[in-house]
């Protein structure tokens, strides 16, 4: 009940898969029975950011489950251009596409390369998926968090090191210990606090 952008009452759900029950003929090849995932972000198309093609910075973003009704209902409707064929992936895997896209986008924008030393700050879903994306590019990946439980889980995804953080003064020591003082090539903040 403390999320600033949330309005009540609200049906949650922006990370999801769904089965198409009914759809008109369309140019996207979408048909009833297909299992799909969707883009849950609705930008206005009119603000300064949208006109510049920066739809992620829309001044009137409407995220499903936050500013508009979410997908955790028996039925939802979606604009066709926001629906993506699941191509046979398990529905549970499709539900992870949205956070994976966020994580992968960050790794791609940071231009992570093979051999880079990468520090991921935050071992939640976005942080772990960013670590997976960086590992896929051949990076040496360390992840930090204040939660030892999350770090233990992150280790199951093949990170090169999981470091428990006990306070802000710890980061300089983490950098020194892992990199010998040369620093990380890339740091990705995945906490948001």
PDB file of C-alpha atoms in Angstrom:
ATOM      1  CA  UNK A   1       0.000   0.000   0.000  1.00  0.00           C
ATOM      2  CA  UNK A   2       2.990   2.360  -0.060  1.00  0.00           C
ATOM      3  CA  UNK A   3       3.811   2.364  -3.796  1.00  0.00           C
ATOM      4  CA  UNK A   4       3.521   6.003  -4.908  1.00  0.00           C
ATOM      5  CA  UNK A   5       2.305   5.329  -8.458  1.00  0.00           C
ATOM      6  CA  UNK A   6      -0.357   2.768  -7.561  1.00  0.00           C
ATOM      7  CA  UNK A   7      -4.032   3.650  -7.358  1.00  0.00           C
ATOM      8  CA  UNK A   8      -6.730   1.560  -5.680  1.00  0.00           C
ATOM      9  CA  UNK A   9      -8.761  -0.444  -6.366  1.00  0.00           C
ATOM     10  CA  UNK A  10      -6.516  -2.168  -8.912  1.00  0.00           C
ATOM     11  CA  UNK A  11      -6.159  -5.657 -10.395  1.00  0.00           C
ATOM     12  CA  UNK A  12      -2.405  -6.436 -10.400  1.00  0.00           C
ATOM     13  CA  UNK A  13      -0.355  -8.144 -13.077  1.00  0.00           C
ATOM     14  CA  UNK A  14       2.108  -6.909 -15.673  1.00  0.00           C
ATOM     15  CA  UNK A  15       4.333 -10.009 -15.923  1.00  0.00           C
ATOM     16  CA  UNK A  16       2.132 -12.659 -17.493  1.00  0.00           C
ATOM     17  CA  UNK A  17       1.273 -15.106 -20.219  1.00  0.00           C
ATOM     18  CA  UNK A  18      -2.196 -15.667 -21.623  1.00  0.00           C
ATOM     19  CA  UNK A  19      -4.105 -17.803 -24.079  1.00  0.00           C
ATOM     20  CA  UNK A  20      -5.916 -16.009 -26.889  1.00  0.00           C
ATOM     21  CA  UNK A  21      -9.593 -16.841 -26.625  1.00  0.00           C
ATOM     22  CA  UNK A  22     -10.883 -14.535 -29.323  1.00  0.00           C
ATOM     23  CA  UNK A  23      -9.168 -12.319 -31.911  1.00  0.00           C
ATOM     24  CA  UNK A  24     -10.163 -10.714 -35.211  1.00  0.00           C
ATOM     25  CA  UNK A  25      -8.231 -11.474 -38.400  1.00  0.00           C
ATOM     26  CA  UNK A  26      -4.947  -9.614 -38.101  1.00  0.00           C
ATOM     27  CA  UNK A  27      -1.587  -8.996 -39.760  1.00  0.00           C
ATOM     28  CA  UNK A  28       0.317 -10.398 -36.769  1.00  0.00           C
ATOM     29  CA  UNK A  29      -0.718 -14.021 -37.259  1.00  0.00           C
ATOM     30  CA  UNK A  30      -2.429 -14.120 -33.870  1.00  0.00           C
ATOM     31  CA  UNK A  31      -5.086 -16.833 -33.578  1.00  0.00           C
ATOM     32  CA  UNK A  32      -7.332 -18.306 -30.871  1.00  0.00           C
ATOM     33  CA  UNK A  33      -5.531 -20.941 -28.788  1.00  0.00           C
ATOM     34  CA  UNK A  34      -2.096 -19.307 -29.052  1.00  0.00           C
ATOM     35  CA  UNK A  35      -0.227 -18.788 -25.784  1.00  0.00           C
ATOM     36  CA  UNK A  36       1.245 -15.291 -25.773  1.00  0.00           C
ATOM     37  CA  UNK A  37       2.857 -12.613 -23.672  1.00  0.00           C
ATOM     38  CA  UNK A  38       2.281  -8.878 -23.943  1.00  0.00           C
ATOM     39  CA  UNK A  39       3.930  -5.495 -23.570  1.00  0.00           C
ATOM     40  CA  UNK A  40       2.269  -4.111 -20.404  1.00  0.00           C
ATOM     41  CA  UNK A  41       3.401  -0.475 -20.817  1.00  0.00           C
ATOM     42  CA  UNK A  42       1.102   2.035 -22.456  1.00  0.00           C
ATOM     43  CA  UNK A  43       2.700   5.301 -23.516  1.00  0.00           C
ATOM     44  CA  UNK A  44       0.692   8.362 -24.566  1.00  0.00           C
ATOM     45  CA  UNK A  45       2.409   8.997 -27.906  1.00  0.00           C
ATOM     46  CA  UNK A  46       2.005  12.762 -27.481  1.00  0.00           C
ATOM     47  CA  UNK A  47       4.451  13.961 -24.809  1.00  0.00           C
ATOM     48  CA  UNK A  48       7.979  15.225 -25.470  1.00  0.00           C
ATOM     49  CA  UNK A  49       9.560  11.854 -24.659  1.00  0.00           C
ATOM     50  CA  UNK A  50       7.168   9.856 -26.840  1.00  0.00           C
ATOM     51  CA  UNK A  51       7.651  12.206 -29.791  1.00  0.00           C
ATOM     52  CA  UNK A  52      11.406  11.657 -29.470  1.00  0.00           C
ATOM     53  CA  UNK A  53      10.914   7.873 -29.484  1.00  0.00           C
ATOM     54  CA  UNK A  54      11.753   7.521 -25.783  1.00  0.00           C
ATOM     55  CA  UNK A  55       8.480   5.770 -24.938  1.00  0.00           C
ATOM     56  CA  UNK A  56       9.977   4.332 -21.732  1.00  0.00           C
ATOM     57  CA  UNK A  57      10.148   7.905 -20.393  1.00  0.00           C
ATOM     58  CA  UNK A  58       6.530   8.768 -21.270  1.00  0.00           C
ATOM     59  CA  UNK A  59       5.181  11.499 -19.006  1.00  0.00           C
ATOM     60  CA  UNK A  60       1.828   9.663 -18.847  1.00  0.00           C
ATOM     61  CA  UNK A  61       2.954   6.018 -18.683  1.00  0.00           C
ATOM     62  CA  UNK A  62       0.156   3.615 -17.864  1.00  0.00           C
ATOM     63  CA  UNK A  63       1.556   0.286 -16.642  1.00  0.00           C
ATOM     64  CA  UNK A  64      -0.815  -2.648 -16.377  1.00  0.00           C
ATOM     65  CA  UNK A  65      -1.461  -3.488 -12.754  1.00  0.00           C
ATOM     66  CA  UNK A  66      -0.290  -0.074 -11.565  1.00  0.00           C
ATOM     67  CA  UNK A  67      -2.039   2.837 -13.311  1.00  0.00           C
ATOM     68  CA  UNK A  68      -4.454   0.623 -15.271  1.00  0.00           C
ATOM     69  CA  UNK A  69      -6.018  -2.774 -14.734  1.00  0.00           C
ATOM     70  CA  UNK A  70      -3.590  -5.680 -14.758  1.00  0.00           C
ATOM     71  CA  UNK A  71      -3.628  -9.123 -16.303  1.00  0.00           C
ATOM     72  CA  UNK A  72      -4.526 -11.192 -13.235  1.00  0.00           C
ATOM     73  CA  UNK A  73      -8.129 -11.560 -14.377  1.00  0.00           C
ATOM     74  CA  UNK A  74      -9.951 -14.349 -16.130  1.00  0.00           C
ATOM     75  CA  UNK A  75     -10.120 -12.245 -19.326  1.00  0.00           C
ATOM     76  CA  UNK A  76      -8.315  -9.144 -20.563  1.00  0.00           C
ATOM     77  CA  UNK A  77      -8.246  -7.235 -23.825  1.00  0.00           C
ATOM     78  CA  UNK A  78      -5.060  -5.996 -25.475  1.00  0.00           C
ATOM     79  CA  UNK A  79      -4.187  -3.987 -28.572  1.00  0.00           C
ATOM     80  CA  UNK A  80      -2.868  -6.415 -31.192  1.00  0.00           C
ATOM     81  CA  UNK A  81       0.474  -4.624 -31.541  1.00  0.00           C
ATOM     82  CA  UNK A  82       1.249  -5.359 -27.861  1.00  0.00           C
ATOM     83  CA  UNK A  83       0.753  -9.138 -28.144  1.00  0.00           C
ATOM     84  CA  UNK A  84       3.692 -11.489 -28.841  1.00  0.00           C
ATOM     85  CA  UNK A  85       3.456 -15.123 -29.912  1.00  0.00           C
ATOM     86  CA  UNK A  86       4.944 -17.386 -27.237  1.00  0.00           C
ATOM     87  CA  UNK A  87       6.334 -19.693 -29.964  1.00  0.00           C
ATOM     88  CA  UNK A  88       5.759 -22.786 -27.859  1.00  0.00           C
ATOM     89  CA  UNK A  89       7.472 -21.569 -24.692  1.00  0.00           C
ATOM     90  CA  UNK A  90       5.971 -22.736 -21.412  1.00  0.00           C
ATOM     91  CA  UNK A  91       3.512 -20.147 -20.017  1.00  0.00           C
ATOM     92  CA  UNK A  92       5.608 -19.835 -16.827  1.00  0.00           C
ATOM     93  CA  UNK A  93       8.655 -18.966 -18.927  1.00  0.00           C
ATOM     94  CA  UNK A  94       6.647 -16.431 -20.936  1.00  0.00           C
ATOM     95  CA  UNK A  95       5.682 -14.655 -17.714  1.00  0.00           C
ATOM     96  CA  UNK A  96       9.395 -13.933 -17.148  1.00  0.00           C
ATOM     97  CA  UNK A  97       9.880 -12.302 -20.563  1.00  0.00           C
ATOM     98  CA  UNK A  98       9.007  -8.805 -19.271  1.00  0.00           C
ATOM     99  CA  UNK A  99      11.581  -8.689 -16.430  1.00  0.00           C
ATOM    100  CA  UNK A 100      14.142 -10.438 -18.656  1.00  0.00           C
ATOM    101  CA  UNK A 101      13.685  -7.721 -21.279  1.00  0.00           C
ATOM    102  CA  UNK A 102      14.334  -5.021 -18.666  1.00  0.00           C
ATOM    103  CA  UNK A 103      17.471  -6.785 -17.445  1.00  0.00           C
ATOM    104  CA  UNK A 104      18.793  -7.604 -20.909  1.00  0.00           C
ATOM    105  CA  UNK A 105      18.151  -4.039 -22.066  1.00  0.00           C
ATOM    106  CA  UNK A 106      20.328  -2.698 -19.232  1.00  0.00           C
ATOM    107  CA  UNK A 107      23.154  -5.110 -20.059  1.00  0.00           C
ATOM    108  CA  UNK A 108      22.906  -4.263 -23.750  1.00  0.00           C
ATOM    109  CA  UNK A 109      22.912  -0.503 -23.114  1.00  0.00           C
ATOM    110  CA  UNK A 110      25.936  -0.909 -20.838  1.00  0.00           C
ATOM    111  CA  UNK A 111      27.631  -2.690 -23.770  1.00  0.00           C
ATOM    112  CA  UNK A 112      28.843  -5.564 -21.584  1.00  0.00           C
ATOM    113  CA  UNK A 113      31.544  -7.533 -23.398  1.00  0.00           C
ATOM    114  CA  UNK A 114      33.289 -10.862 -22.888  1.00  0.00           C
ATOM    115  CA  UNK A 115      35.869 -10.529 -20.140  1.00  0.00           C
ATOM    116  CA  UNK A 116      34.289  -7.453 -18.537  1.00  0.00           C
ATOM    117  CA  UNK A 117      34.095  -7.422 -14.748  1.00  0.00           C
ATOM    118  CA  UNK A 118      30.470  -6.607 -13.926  1.00  0.00           C
ATOM    119  CA  UNK A 119      28.956  -5.723 -10.569  1.00  0.00           C
ATOM    120  CA  UNK A 120      25.209  -6.150 -10.190  1.00  0.00           C
ATOM    121  CA  UNK A 121      23.793  -4.293  -7.190  1.00  0.00           C
ATOM    122  CA  UNK A 122      20.630  -6.071  -6.070  1.00  0.00           C
ATOM    123  CA  UNK A 123      19.867  -9.804  -6.224  1.00  0.00           C
ATOM    124  CA  UNK A 124      16.144  -9.565  -6.895  1.00  0.00           C
ATOM    125  CA  UNK A 125      14.534 -10.730 -10.140  1.00  0.00           C
ATOM    126  CA  UNK A 126      15.900  -7.880 -12.277  1.00  0.00           C
ATOM    127  CA  UNK A 127      19.404  -8.168 -10.809  1.00  0.00           C
ATOM    128  CA  UNK A 128      19.606 -11.939 -11.235  1.00  0.00           C
ATOM    129  CA  UNK A 129      18.341 -11.743 -14.804  1.00  0.00           C
ATOM    130  CA  UNK A 130      20.866  -8.965 -15.537  1.00  0.00           C
ATOM    131  CA  UNK A 131      23.567 -11.254 -14.162  1.00  0.00           C
ATOM    132  CA  UNK A 132      22.373 -14.067 -16.448  1.00  0.00           C
ATOM    133  CA  UNK A 133      22.403 -11.710 -19.453  1.00  0.00           C
ATOM    134  CA  UNK A 134      25.913 -10.465 -18.607  1.00  0.00           C
ATOM    135  CA  UNK A 135      27.165 -14.049 -18.138  1.00  0.00           C
ATOM    136  CA  UNK A 136      25.685 -14.921 -21.521  1.00  0.00           C
ATOM    137  CA  UNK A 137      27.912 -12.212 -23.022  1.00  0.00           C
ATOM    138  CA  UNK A 138      30.968 -13.761 -21.391  1.00  0.00           C
ATOM    139  CA  UNK A 139      31.400 -11.346 -18.484  1.00  0.00           C
ATOM    140  CA  UNK A 140      32.777 -12.104 -15.038  1.00  0.00           C
ATOM    141  CA  UNK A 141      29.759 -11.274 -12.866  1.00  0.00           C
ATOM    142  CA  UNK A 142      29.511 -10.407  -9.172  1.00  0.00           C
ATOM    143  CA  UNK A 143      26.241  -9.634  -7.449  1.00  0.00           C
ATOM    144  CA  UNK A 144      25.671  -7.846  -4.128  1.00  0.00           C
ATOM    145  CA  UNK A 145      22.684  -7.552  -1.841  1.00  0.00           C
ATOM    146  CA  UNK A 146      21.777  -6.979   1.795  1.00  0.00           C
ATOM    147  CA  UNK A 147      19.822 -10.260   1.799  1.00  0.00           C
ATOM    148  CA  UNK A 148      21.848 -13.424   2.194  1.00  0.00           C
ATOM    149  CA  UNK A 149      18.800 -15.458   1.105  1.00  0.00           C
ATOM    150  CA  UNK A 150      18.672 -13.636  -2.247  1.00  0.00           C
ATOM    151  CA  UNK A 151      22.418 -14.045  -2.708  1.00  0.00           C
ATOM    152  CA  UNK A 152      22.179 -17.796  -2.100  1.00  0.00           C
ATOM    153  CA  UNK A 153      19.476 -17.960  -4.777  1.00  0.00           C
ATOM    154  CA  UNK A 154      21.582 -15.845  -7.171  1.00  0.00           C
ATOM    155  CA  UNK A 155      24.455 -18.317  -6.857  1.00  0.00           C
ATOM    156  CA  UNK A 156      22.231 -20.975  -8.447  1.00  0.00           C
ATOM    157  CA  UNK A 157      22.314 -18.904 -11.654  1.00  0.00           C
ATOM    158  CA  UNK A 158      26.082 -19.179 -12.061  1.00  0.00           C
ATOM    159  CA  UNK A 159      27.335 -15.789 -10.894  1.00  0.00           C
ATOM    160  CA  UNK A 160      31.083 -15.672 -10.268  1.00  0.00           C
ATOM    161  CA  UNK A 161      30.649 -14.196  -6.817  1.00  0.00           C
ATOM    162  CA  UNK A 162      27.863 -13.210  -4.437  1.00  0.00           C
ATOM    163  CA  UNK A 163      28.781 -10.592  -1.836  1.00  0.00           C
ATOM    164  CA  UNK A 164      26.724  -9.725   1.228  1.00  0.00           C
ATOM    165  CA  UNK A 165      26.633  -5.964   1.834  1.00  0.00           C
ATOM    166  CA  UNK A 166      26.307  -4.728   5.384  1.00  0.00           C
ATOM    167  CA  UNK A 167      26.583  -0.985   4.779  1.00  0.00           C
ATOM    168  CA  UNK A 168      27.583   1.694   2.274  1.00  0.00           C
ATOM    169  CA  UNK A 169      31.216   1.740   3.399  1.00  0.00           C
ATOM    170  CA  UNK A 170      31.472  -1.888   2.265  1.00  0.00           C
ATOM    171  CA  UNK A 171      31.380  -1.116  -1.475  1.00  0.00           C
ATOM    172  CA  UNK A 172      34.847   0.392  -1.637  1.00  0.00           C
ATOM    173  CA  UNK A 173      36.205  -2.721   0.059  1.00  0.00           C
ATOM    174  CA  UNK A 174      34.225  -4.993  -2.307  1.00  0.00           C
ATOM    175  CA  UNK A 175      35.721  -3.211  -5.323  1.00  0.00           C
ATOM    176  CA  UNK A 176      39.217  -3.420  -3.826  1.00  0.00           C
ATOM    177  CA  UNK A 177      38.915  -7.104  -2.938  1.00  0.00           C
ATOM    178  CA  UNK A 178      37.456  -8.303  -6.236  1.00  0.00           C
ATOM    179  CA  UNK A 179      39.241  -6.074  -8.734  1.00  0.00           C
ATOM    180  CA  UNK A 180      42.516  -5.368  -6.958  1.00  0.00           C
ATOM    181  CA  UNK A 181      41.630  -1.702  -6.981  1.00  0.00           C
ATOM    182  CA  UNK A 182      41.156  -1.393 -10.746  1.00  0.00           C
ATOM    183  CA  UNK A 183      37.353  -1.174 -10.471  1.00  0.00           C
ATOM    184  CA  UNK A 184      34.521  -2.851 -12.317  1.00  0.00           C
ATOM    185  CA  UNK A 185      34.093  -2.278 -16.054  1.00  0.00           C
ATOM    186  CA  UNK A 186      30.312  -2.091 -15.645  1.00  0.00           C
ATOM    187  CA  UNK A 187      28.026  -1.649 -12.641  1.00  0.00           C
ATOM    188  CA  UNK A 188      24.293  -2.220 -12.960  1.00  0.00           C
ATOM    189  CA  UNK A 189      22.036  -0.912 -10.197  1.00  0.00           C
ATOM    190  CA  UNK A 190      18.992  -3.164  -9.878  1.00  0.00           C
ATOM    191  CA  UNK A 191      17.533  -2.053  -6.558  1.00  0.00           C
ATOM    192  CA  UNK A 192      15.848   1.270  -7.239  1.00  0.00           C
ATOM    193  CA  UNK A 193      15.976   2.593  -3.674  1.00  0.00           C
TER     194      UNK A 193
END
